[in-house]
Amino acid sequence: MKNSEQLYQAISERILILDGAMGTMLQRYKFEEEDYRGERFKDWEHPVKGNNDLLSLTQPQAIEEVHKKYLEAGADIIETNTFSGTTIAMADYHMEELVYELNYESAKIARKACDEFTAKNPDKPRFVAGSIGPTNRTASLSPDVNDPGYRAITFEELRVAYKQQCEALLDGGSDILLVETIFDTLNAKAALFAIDEIQEERNIKIPIMVSGTITDASGRTLSGQTAEAFLISVSHLNLLSVGFNCALGADQLTPYLETLAHNSEFYVSAYPNAGLPNAFGKYDETPEDMARQIKEYVEKGLINIIGGCCGTTPDHIKAIADLVAEYSPRKLKKFV
């Protein structure tokens, strides 16, 4: 991986900034069904509005614009527009056949934006993280309360789907693979297994970020794991970072990041939501509020990578970037 050396150099020197929410920014465009379809899919038999990944093919200029706004705000790492980029998730739109192209083109858009900004300032190289979302099926929970043993998907089906996505993300120019918003660790394990296969087949070392989701005040993931159990479950691989994103605001995430920071030999990432959603599902936390809460992370030396999830904008990322520039990154622990 050609940019790996630069990435490991950068993360050892400073706290790296991840971008903010793609969905929040795309809502501003107020795209309708015909915008999602574009010319190419105008006769598609099924509704496609809401398929944000498709916009990489039908509205690529909007995706590039969002990436550039985050890069201007100070992001070191931007995520590809591929959160639902598996055959499993794309089945909702009957677009399984497009999966390779969606991931490949999304990575290319992000790569182009990053390269432009790196060329302007070579001292601050920018990196592409291939975004791998959790799919809408769980491997360790039954969707049927009357049949707890039932599973809507197998580990093998997940592995195959994730492998296709990961190969396309790498082919399109991703520097990092980011397995994110993990609410079922068994799904994540299928993705990590697929990535490991690719590393072996291509004889490359891929920087891997893993980010779980604590779903509520119980401090557990949806499939029931505590922060520590989650960490143990993914620590068999040689990861770039482990962390948490989504579900909670910055404030609520602190104790779980402390668990990771004190027990992990990997770098630690965090990208919380802009607070908790209000009654209308909107996120009200201002950039200043969010930065103020994240100050606790850096004062305690908990993080190496920081960004934003739902409700965050380039203004949030800029406020966070300005804040953390004055702080040192968390030092890696070495466990014997």
mmCIF file of C-alpha atoms in Angstrom:
data_model
loop_
_atom_site.group_PDB
_atom_site.id
_atom_site.type_symbol
_atom_site.label_atom_id
_atom_site.label_comp_id
_atom_site.label_asym_id
_atom_site.label_seq_id
_atom_site.Cartn_x
_atom_site.Cartn_y
_atom_site.Cartn_z
ATOM 1 C CA MET A 1 0.000 0.000 0.000
ATOM 2 C CA LYS A 2 1.863 3.060 -1.274
ATOM 3 C CA ASN A 3 0.640 5.612 1.281
ATOM 4 C CA SER A 4 0.914 3.366 4.352
ATOM 5 C CA GLU A 5 4.291 4.700 5.376
ATOM 6 C CA GLN A 6 3.047 8.301 5.300
ATOM 7 C CA LEU A 7 -0.063 7.300 7.234
ATOM 8 C CA TYR A 8 1.855 5.575 10.043
ATOM 9 C CA GLN A 9 4.278 8.493 10.173
ATOM 10 C CA ALA A 10 1.445 11.039 10.455
ATOM 11 C CA ILE A 11 -0.482 9.125 13.134
ATOM 12 C CA SER A 12 2.632 8.765 15.269
ATOM 13 C CA GLU A 13 3.143 12.538 15.249
ATOM 14 C CA ARG A 14 -0.302 14.063 15.709
ATOM 15 C CA ILE A 15 -3.996 13.441 16.206
ATOM 16 C CA LEU A 16 -5.486 12.727 12.788
ATOM 17 C CA ILE A 17 -8.792 14.261 11.753
ATOM 18 C CA LEU A 18 -11.474 12.086 10.190
ATOM 19 C CA ASP A 19 -14.285 13.708 8.219
ATOM 20 C CA GLY A 20 -17.899 14.181 9.340
ATOM 21 C CA ALA A 21 -21.253 12.850 8.161
ATOM 22 C CA MET A 22 -21.858 12.292 4.446
ATOM 23 C CA GLY A 23 -25.636 11.820 4.843
ATOM 24 C CA THR A 24 -26.073 15.080 6.765
ATOM 25 C CA MET A 25 -24.348 16.975 3.963
ATOM 26 C CA LEU A 26 -26.255 15.227 1.164
ATOM 27 C CA GLN A 27 -29.568 16.200 2.775
ATOM 28 C CA ARG A 28 -28.692 19.810 1.972
ATOM 29 C CA TYR A 29 -28.920 19.071 -1.747
ATOM 30 C CA LYS A 30 -32.575 18.019 -1.358
ATOM 31 C CA PHE A 31 -32.172 15.355 -4.041
ATOM 32 C CA GLU A 32 -35.412 13.811 -5.300
ATOM 33 C CA GLU A 33 -36.062 10.459 -6.994
ATOM 34 C CA GLU A 34 -35.030 11.761 -10.439
ATOM 35 C CA ASP A 35 -31.753 13.165 -9.040
ATOM 36 C CA TYR A 36 -30.889 9.769 -7.569
ATOM 37 C CA ARG A 37 -31.721 8.083 -10.883
ATOM 38 C CA GLY A 38 -29.869 10.470 -13.175
ATOM 39 C CA GLU A 39 -29.947 9.703 -16.872
ATOM 40 C CA ARG A 40 -28.524 6.212 -16.521
ATOM 41 C CA PHE A 41 -31.196 4.839 -14.171
ATOM 42 C CA LYS A 42 -34.206 6.871 -15.277
ATOM 43 C CA ASP A 43 -36.119 3.729 -16.253
ATOM 44 C CA TRP A 44 -35.075 1.634 -13.226
ATOM 45 C CA GLU A 45 -38.084 -0.442 -12.139
ATOM 46 C CA HIS A 46 -37.667 0.178 -8.417
ATOM 47 C CA PRO A 47 -37.525 3.346 -6.290
ATOM 48 C CA VAL A 48 -33.953 4.442 -5.534
ATOM 49 C CA LYS A 49 -34.379 7.628 -3.494
ATOM 50 C CA GLY A 50 -32.375 7.253 -0.285
ATOM 51 C CA ASN A 51 -29.682 5.106 -1.890
ATOM 52 C CA ASN A 52 -26.873 7.535 -1.106
ATOM 53 C CA ASP A 53 -24.180 5.211 -2.445
ATOM 54 C CA LEU A 54 -25.787 5.434 -5.894
ATOM 55 C CA LEU A 55 -25.065 9.174 -5.943
ATOM 56 C CA SER A 56 -21.395 8.334 -6.594
ATOM 57 C CA LEU A 57 -22.577 7.308 -10.079
ATOM 58 C CA THR A 58 -25.422 9.758 -10.685
ATOM 59 C CA GLN A 59 -24.274 12.889 -8.767
ATOM 60 C CA PRO A 60 -20.482 12.440 -8.478
ATOM 61 C CA GLN A 61 -19.875 16.203 -8.386
ATOM 62 C CA ALA A 62 -21.943 16.466 -5.161
ATOM 63 C CA ILE A 63 -19.946 13.657 -3.512
ATOM 64 C CA GLU A 64 -16.665 15.297 -4.532
ATOM 65 C CA GLU A 65 -17.903 18.650 -3.225
ATOM 66 C CA VAL A 66 -18.704 17.155 0.194
ATOM 67 C CA HIS A 67 -15.270 15.490 0.359
ATOM 68 C CA LYS A 68 -13.549 18.777 -0.471
ATOM 69 C CA LYS A 69 -15.495 20.681 2.183
ATOM 70 C CA TYR A 70 -14.238 18.244 4.807
ATOM 71 C CA LEU A 71 -10.694 18.420 3.468
ATOM 72 C CA GLU A 72 -10.861 22.224 3.609
ATOM 73 C CA ALA A 73 -12.081 21.926 7.211
ATOM 74 C CA GLY A 74 -8.880 20.041 8.062
ATOM 75 C CA ALA A 75 -9.689 16.350 7.572
ATOM 76 C CA ASP A 76 -6.652 14.090 7.153
ATOM 77 C CA ILE A 77 -8.828 11.071 6.330
ATOM 78 C CA ILE A 78 -12.039 11.080 4.291
ATOM 79 C CA GLU A 79 -14.449 8.172 4.017
ATOM 80 C CA THR A 80 -15.734 6.840 0.725
ATOM 81 C CA ASN A 81 -19.466 7.132 0.030
ATOM 82 C CA THR A 82 -19.966 3.363 0.404
ATOM 83 C CA PHE A 83 -21.598 2.780 3.786
ATOM 84 C CA SER A 84 -24.180 0.436 2.192
ATOM 85 C CA GLY A 85 -21.927 -0.835 -0.562
ATOM 86 C CA THR A 86 -22.549 -4.580 -0.292
ATOM 87 C CA THR A 87 -24.782 -6.861 -2.317
ATOM 88 C CA ILE A 88 -26.701 -7.491 0.919
ATOM 89 C CA ALA A 89 -27.626 -3.839 1.454
ATOM 90 C CA MET A 90 -28.030 -3.077 -2.267
ATOM 91 C CA ALA A 91 -30.601 -5.882 -2.582
ATOM 92 C CA ASP A 92 -33.111 -3.360 -1.164
ATOM 93 C CA TYR A 93 -32.829 -1.472 -4.455
ATOM 94 C CA HIS A 94 -32.252 -4.550 -6.663
ATOM 95 C CA MET A 95 -28.818 -3.126 -7.482
ATOM 96 C CA GLU A 96 -26.540 -5.980 -6.426
ATOM 97 C CA GLU A 97 -24.903 -6.022 -9.869
ATOM 98 C CA LEU A 98 -23.600 -2.473 -9.340
ATOM 99 C CA VAL A 99 -21.685 -3.147 -6.139
ATOM 100 C CA TYR A 100 -18.170 -3.364 -7.580
ATOM 101 C CA GLU A 101 -18.672 -0.242 -9.683
ATOM 102 C CA LEU A 102 -20.224 1.737 -6.800
ATOM 103 C CA ASN A 103 -17.282 1.047 -4.519
ATOM 104 C CA TYR A 104 -14.648 1.513 -7.205
ATOM 105 C CA GLU A 105 -16.053 4.855 -8.390
ATOM 106 C CA SER A 106 -16.632 6.113 -4.831
ATOM 107 C CA ALA A 107 -13.006 5.381 -3.946
ATOM 108 C CA LYS A 108 -11.834 7.125 -7.124
ATOM 109 C CA ILE A 109 -13.795 10.293 -6.271
ATOM 110 C CA ALA A 110 -12.306 10.388 -2.766
ATOM 111 C CA ARG A 111 -8.816 9.588 -4.099
ATOM 112 C CA LYS A 112 -8.956 12.481 -6.578
ATOM 113 C CA ALA A 113 -10.016 14.941 -3.860
ATOM 114 C CA CYS A 114 -7.295 13.738 -1.478
ATOM 115 C CA ASP A 115 -4.574 13.885 -4.120
ATOM 116 C CA GLU A 116 -5.511 17.474 -4.983
ATOM 117 C CA PHE A 117 -5.179 18.561 -1.361
ATOM 118 C CA THR A 118 -1.973 16.587 -0.780
ATOM 119 C CA ALA A 119 -0.433 18.203 -3.881
ATOM 120 C CA LYS A 120 -1.268 21.648 -2.464
ATOM 121 C CA ASN A 121 0.285 20.819 0.907
ATOM 122 C CA PRO A 122 2.594 17.780 0.826
ATOM 123 C CA ASP A 123 3.370 18.231 4.546
ATOM 124 C CA LYS A 124 -0.232 17.260 5.297
ATOM 125 C CA PRO A 125 -0.932 14.139 3.231
ATOM 126 C CA ARG A 126 -4.609 13.147 2.940
ATOM 127 C CA PHE A 127 -5.867 9.570 3.053
ATOM 128 C CA VAL A 128 -8.889 7.671 1.754
ATOM 129 C CA ALA A 129 -10.718 5.304 4.110
ATOM 130 C CA GLY A 130 -12.930 2.784 2.335
ATOM 131 C CA SER A 131 -16.166 2.831 4.348
ATOM 132 C CA ILE A 132 -17.605 -0.619 5.114
ATOM 133 C CA GLY A 133 -20.954 -0.388 6.917
ATOM 134 C CA PRO A 134 -22.605 -3.135 8.942
ATOM 135 C CA THR A 135 -25.235 -4.375 6.392
ATOM 136 C CA ASN A 136 -28.890 -4.644 7.407
ATOM 137 C CA ARG A 137 -28.630 -8.290 8.551
ATOM 138 C CA THR A 138 -27.099 -9.648 11.726
ATOM 139 C CA ALA A 139 -25.182 -12.893 11.996
ATOM 140 C CA SER A 140 -25.500 -13.342 15.755
ATOM 141 C CA LEU A 141 -29.092 -12.260 16.384
ATOM 142 C CA SER A 142 -32.407 -13.613 15.144
ATOM 143 C CA PRO A 143 -34.759 -11.153 13.398
ATOM 144 C CA ASP A 144 -37.644 -13.377 14.531
ATOM 145 C CA VAL A 145 -38.544 -13.167 18.239
ATOM 146 C CA ASN A 146 -40.418 -16.466 17.951
ATOM 147 C CA ASP A 147 -37.383 -18.302 16.590
ATOM 148 C CA PRO A 148 -34.224 -17.266 18.461
ATOM 149 C CA GLY A 149 -32.092 -19.777 16.568
ATOM 150 C CA TYR A 150 -32.971 -18.379 13.130
ATOM 151 C CA ARG A 151 -30.407 -16.315 11.222
ATOM 152 C CA ALA A 152 -31.225 -14.154 8.187
ATOM 153 C CA ILE A 153 -27.683 -14.536 6.844
ATOM 154 C CA THR A 154 -24.635 -16.778 7.184
ATOM 155 C CA PHE A 155 -21.039 -15.871 7.982
ATOM 156 C CA GLU A 156 -20.017 -17.154 4.558
ATOM 157 C CA GLU A 157 -22.536 -14.937 2.733
ATOM 158 C CA LEU A 158 -21.227 -11.941 4.643
ATOM 159 C CA ARG A 159 -17.602 -12.843 3.918
ATOM 160 C CA VAL A 160 -18.258 -13.063 0.166
ATOM 161 C CA ALA A 161 -20.156 -9.753 0.125
ATOM 162 C CA TYR A 162 -17.550 -7.896 2.159
ATOM 163 C CA LYS A 163 -14.700 -9.296 0.085
ATOM 164 C CA GLN A 164 -16.231 -7.958 -3.123
ATOM 165 C CA GLN A 165 -16.684 -4.534 -1.533
ATOM 166 C CA CYS A 166 -13.155 -4.424 -0.110
ATOM 167 C CA GLU A 167 -11.502 -5.430 -3.379
ATOM 168 C CA ALA A 168 -13.327 -2.670 -5.242
ATOM 169 C CA LEU A 169 -12.449 -0.079 -2.573
ATOM 170 C CA LEU A 170 -8.767 -1.005 -2.827
ATOM 171 C CA ASP A 171 -8.810 -1.060 -6.629
ATOM 172 C CA GLY A 172 -10.328 2.435 -6.598
ATOM 173 C CA GLY A 173 -7.489 3.802 -4.478
ATOM 174 C CA SER A 174 -8.376 3.459 -0.764
ATOM 175 C CA ASP A 175 -5.461 3.715 1.666
ATOM 176 C CA ILE A 176 -7.378 2.324 4.647
ATOM 177 C CA LEU A 177 -10.297 -0.054 5.075
ATOM 178 C CA LEU A 178 -12.715 1.138 7.760
ATOM 179 C CA VAL A 179 -15.109 -1.457 9.181
ATOM 180 C CA GLU A 180 -17.516 0.882 10.941
ATOM 181 C CA THR A 181 -20.692 1.302 12.976
ATOM 182 C CA ILE A 182 -20.361 -2.288 14.175
ATOM 183 C CA PHE A 183 -23.403 -3.368 16.182
ATOM 184 C CA ASP A 184 -22.902 -7.094 15.593
ATOM 185 C CA THR A 185 -19.292 -8.192 16.027
ATOM 186 C CA LEU A 186 -19.849 -11.387 14.038
ATOM 187 C CA ASN A 187 -20.624 -9.276 10.955
ATOM 188 C CA ALA A 188 -17.399 -7.358 11.546
ATOM 189 C CA LYS A 189 -15.482 -10.606 11.899
ATOM 190 C CA ALA A 190 -16.710 -11.656 8.450
ATOM 191 C CA ALA A 191 -15.431 -8.358 7.028
ATOM 192 C CA LEU A 192 -12.094 -8.726 8.817
ATOM 193 C CA PHE A 193 -11.776 -12.331 7.632
ATOM 194 C CA ALA A 194 -12.353 -11.140 4.049
ATOM 195 C CA ILE A 195 -9.756 -8.367 4.424
ATOM 196 C CA ASP A 196 -7.255 -10.869 5.786
ATOM 197 C CA GLU A 197 -7.836 -13.072 2.739
ATOM 198 C CA ILE A 198 -7.176 -10.125 0.430
ATOM 199 C CA GLN A 199 -3.961 -9.272 2.301
ATOM 200 C CA GLU A 200 -2.760 -12.810 1.775
ATOM 201 C CA GLU A 201 -3.835 -13.065 -1.875
ATOM 202 C CA ARG A 202 -2.385 -9.693 -2.878
ATOM 203 C CA ASN A 203 0.599 -9.926 -0.543
ATOM 204 C CA ILE A 204 -0.091 -6.481 0.910
ATOM 205 C CA LYS A 205 -0.599 -5.048 4.394
ATOM 206 C CA ILE A 206 -3.790 -3.014 4.600
ATOM 207 C CA PRO A 207 -4.229 -0.420 7.373
ATOM 208 C CA ILE A 208 -7.524 -1.463 9.009
ATOM 209 C CA MET A 209 -9.697 0.739 11.191
ATOM 210 C CA VAL A 210 -12.414 -0.922 13.272
ATOM 211 C CA SER A 211 -15.169 1.155 14.838
ATOM 212 C CA GLY A 212 -17.982 -0.234 16.964
ATOM 213 C CA THR A 213 -21.233 1.292 18.175
ATOM 214 C CA ILE A 214 -22.400 1.415 21.776
ATOM 215 C CA THR A 215 -26.146 1.533 21.245
ATOM 216 C CA ASP A 216 -27.431 2.887 24.553
ATOM 217 C CA ALA A 217 -26.671 3.763 28.163
ATOM 218 C CA SER A 218 -26.141 0.073 29.022
ATOM 219 C CA GLY A 219 -22.701 0.472 27.466
ATOM 220 C CA ARG A 220 -23.144 -2.479 25.133
ATOM 221 C CA THR A 221 -23.290 -3.069 21.396
ATOM 222 C CA LEU A 222 -26.619 -4.258 19.969
ATOM 223 C CA SER A 223 -25.409 -7.849 20.072
ATOM 224 C CA GLY A 224 -24.673 -7.459 23.801
ATOM 225 C CA GLN A 225 -20.944 -6.863 24.075
ATOM 226 C CA THR A 226 -19.321 -4.434 26.476
ATOM 227 C CA ALA A 227 -16.559 -2.141 25.188
ATOM 228 C CA GLU A 228 -13.915 -4.483 26.594
ATOM 229 C CA ALA A 229 -15.496 -7.598 25.092
ATOM 230 C CA PHE A 230 -15.717 -5.857 21.725
ATOM 231 C CA LEU A 231 -12.031 -4.948 21.909
ATOM 232 C CA ILE A 232 -11.040 -8.534 22.753
ATOM 233 C CA SER A 233 -13.163 -9.836 19.849
ATOM 234 C CA VAL A 234 -11.292 -7.829 17.212
ATOM 235 C CA SER A 235 -7.796 -7.729 18.696
ATOM 236 C CA HIS A 236 -6.534 -10.889 16.995
ATOM 237 C CA LEU A 237 -5.852 -8.875 13.834
ATOM 238 C CA ASN A 238 -3.088 -6.362 13.315
ATOM 239 C CA LEU A 239 -5.241 -3.214 13.226
ATOM 240 C CA LEU A 240 -4.348 0.415 12.661
ATOM 241 C CA SER A 241 -7.030 1.548 15.098
ATOM 242 C CA VAL A 242 -10.012 0.500 17.150
ATOM 243 C CA GLY A 243 -12.716 2.883 18.309
ATOM 244 C CA PHE A 244 -16.362 3.860 18.516
ATOM 245 C CA ASN A 245 -18.694 5.929 16.385
ATOM 246 C CA CYS A 246 -22.370 6.839 16.030
ATOM 247 C CA ALA A 247 -25.305 6.238 18.449
ATOM 248 C CA LEU A 248 -23.937 8.534 21.181
ATOM 249 C CA GLY A 249 -22.739 12.115 21.460
ATOM 250 C CA ALA A 250 -19.174 12.962 22.471
ATOM 251 C CA ASP A 251 -20.069 13.283 26.140
ATOM 252 C CA GLN A 252 -21.646 9.842 26.461
ATOM 253 C CA LEU A 253 -18.780 8.140 24.624
ATOM 254 C CA THR A 254 -16.005 9.105 27.065
ATOM 255 C CA PRO A 255 -16.087 6.083 29.453
ATOM 256 C CA TYR A 256 -16.003 3.603 26.555
ATOM 257 C CA LEU A 257 -13.045 5.356 24.949
ATOM 258 C CA GLU A 258 -11.281 5.186 28.318
ATOM 259 C CA THR A 259 -11.765 1.411 28.285
ATOM 260 C CA LEU A 260 -10.199 1.167 24.825
ATOM 261 C CA ALA A 261 -7.386 3.611 25.566
ATOM 262 C CA HIS A 262 -6.356 1.743 28.716
ATOM 263 C CA ASN A 263 -6.599 -1.757 27.264
ATOM 264 C CA SER A 264 -5.651 -1.527 23.609
ATOM 265 C CA GLU A 265 -2.274 -1.710 21.912
ATOM 266 C CA PHE A 266 -3.788 -0.124 18.776
ATOM 267 C CA TYR A 267 -4.405 3.524 18.009
ATOM 268 C CA VAL A 268 -7.844 4.706 19.216
ATOM 269 C CA SER A 269 -10.444 6.470 17.065
ATOM 270 C CA ALA A 270 -13.685 8.246 17.915
ATOM 271 C CA TYR A 271 -16.320 9.896 15.783
ATOM 272 C CA PRO A 272 -19.419 10.623 17.831
ATOM 273 C CA ASN A 273 -22.699 12.131 16.685
ATOM 274 C CA ALA A 274 -23.457 15.822 17.132
ATOM 275 C CA GLY A 275 -25.211 14.998 20.409
ATOM 276 C CA LEU A 276 -28.340 12.869 20.652
ATOM 277 C CA PRO A 277 -31.179 13.306 18.117
ATOM 278 C CA ASN A 278 -34.083 15.566 19.047
ATOM 279 C CA ALA A 279 -37.777 14.647 18.695
ATOM 280 C CA PHE A 280 -37.532 15.214 14.927
ATOM 281 C CA GLY A 281 -34.443 13.059 14.491
ATOM 282 C CA LYS A 282 -32.198 16.102 13.992
ATOM 283 C CA TYR A 283 -28.901 16.777 15.746
ATOM 284 C CA ASP A 284 -28.659 20.126 17.529
ATOM 285 C CA GLU A 285 -25.173 20.189 18.981
ATOM 286 C CA THR A 286 -23.113 23.102 17.708
ATOM 287 C CA PRO A 287 -19.490 22.772 16.557
ATOM 288 C CA GLU A 288 -18.404 24.688 19.681
ATOM 289 C CA ASP A 289 -20.360 22.387 22.009
ATOM 290 C CA MET A 290 -18.935 19.301 20.388
ATOM 291 C CA ALA A 291 -15.355 20.586 20.460
ATOM 292 C CA ARG A 292 -15.764 21.480 24.139
ATOM 293 C CA GLN A 293 -16.775 17.893 24.955
ATOM 294 C CA ILE A 294 -13.974 16.402 22.859
ATOM 295 C CA LYS A 295 -11.515 18.482 24.848
ATOM 296 C CA GLU A 296 -11.912 15.872 27.602
ATOM 297 C CA TYR A 297 -10.663 13.149 25.205
ATOM 298 C CA VAL A 298 -7.464 15.013 24.409
ATOM 299 C CA GLU A 299 -6.806 16.224 27.944
ATOM 300 C CA LYS A 300 -7.004 12.604 29.101
ATOM 301 C CA GLY A 301 -4.885 11.398 26.173
ATOM 302 C CA LEU A 302 -7.528 8.964 24.896
ATOM 303 C CA ILE A 303 -7.432 9.344 21.117
ATOM 304 C CA ASN A 304 -5.338 9.233 17.956
ATOM 305 C CA ILE A 305 -8.062 9.778 15.354
ATOM 306 C CA ILE A 306 -11.091 12.047 15.834
ATOM 307 C CA GLY A 307 -14.011 12.946 13.565
ATOM 308 C CA GLY A 308 -17.784 13.169 13.507
ATOM 309 C CA CYS A 309 -20.744 10.944 12.685
ATOM 310 C CA CYS A 310 -24.483 11.767 12.323
ATOM 311 C CA GLY A 311 -25.321 15.456 12.307
ATOM 312 C CA THR A 312 -21.734 16.650 11.950
ATOM 313 C CA THR A 313 -20.705 19.108 9.231
ATOM 314 C CA PRO A 314 -17.453 20.696 8.001
ATOM 315 C CA ASP A 315 -17.959 23.374 10.683
ATOM 316 C CA HIS A 316 -17.931 20.671 13.367
ATOM 317 C CA ILE A 317 -14.797 19.107 11.894
ATOM 318 C CA LYS A 318 -13.032 22.477 11.689
ATOM 319 C CA ALA A 319 -13.831 23.250 15.349
ATOM 320 C CA ILE A 320 -12.520 19.828 16.386
ATOM 321 C CA ALA A 321 -9.404 20.143 14.182
ATOM 322 C CA ASP A 322 -8.598 23.576 15.613
ATOM 323 C CA LEU A 323 -8.965 22.255 19.153
ATOM 324 C CA VAL A 324 -6.890 19.072 18.872
ATOM 325 C CA ALA A 325 -4.044 20.757 16.978
ATOM 326 C CA GLU A 326 -2.751 21.913 20.370
ATOM 327 C CA TYR A 327 -2.691 18.433 21.904
ATOM 328 C CA SER A 328 -0.483 15.372 21.611
ATOM 329 C CA PRO A 329 -1.918 12.050 20.429
ATOM 330 C CA ARG A 330 -2.435 9.132 22.793
ATOM 331 C CA LYS A 331 0.759 7.143 23.278
ATOM 332 C CA LEU A 332 0.554 3.515 22.221
ATOM 333 C CA LYS A 333 0.592 0.968 25.024
ATOM 334 C CA LYS A 334 2.821 -2.045 24.715
ATOM 335 C CA PHE A 335 1.523 -5.157 26.426
ATOM 336 C CA VAL A 336 3.921 -7.976 27.163
#
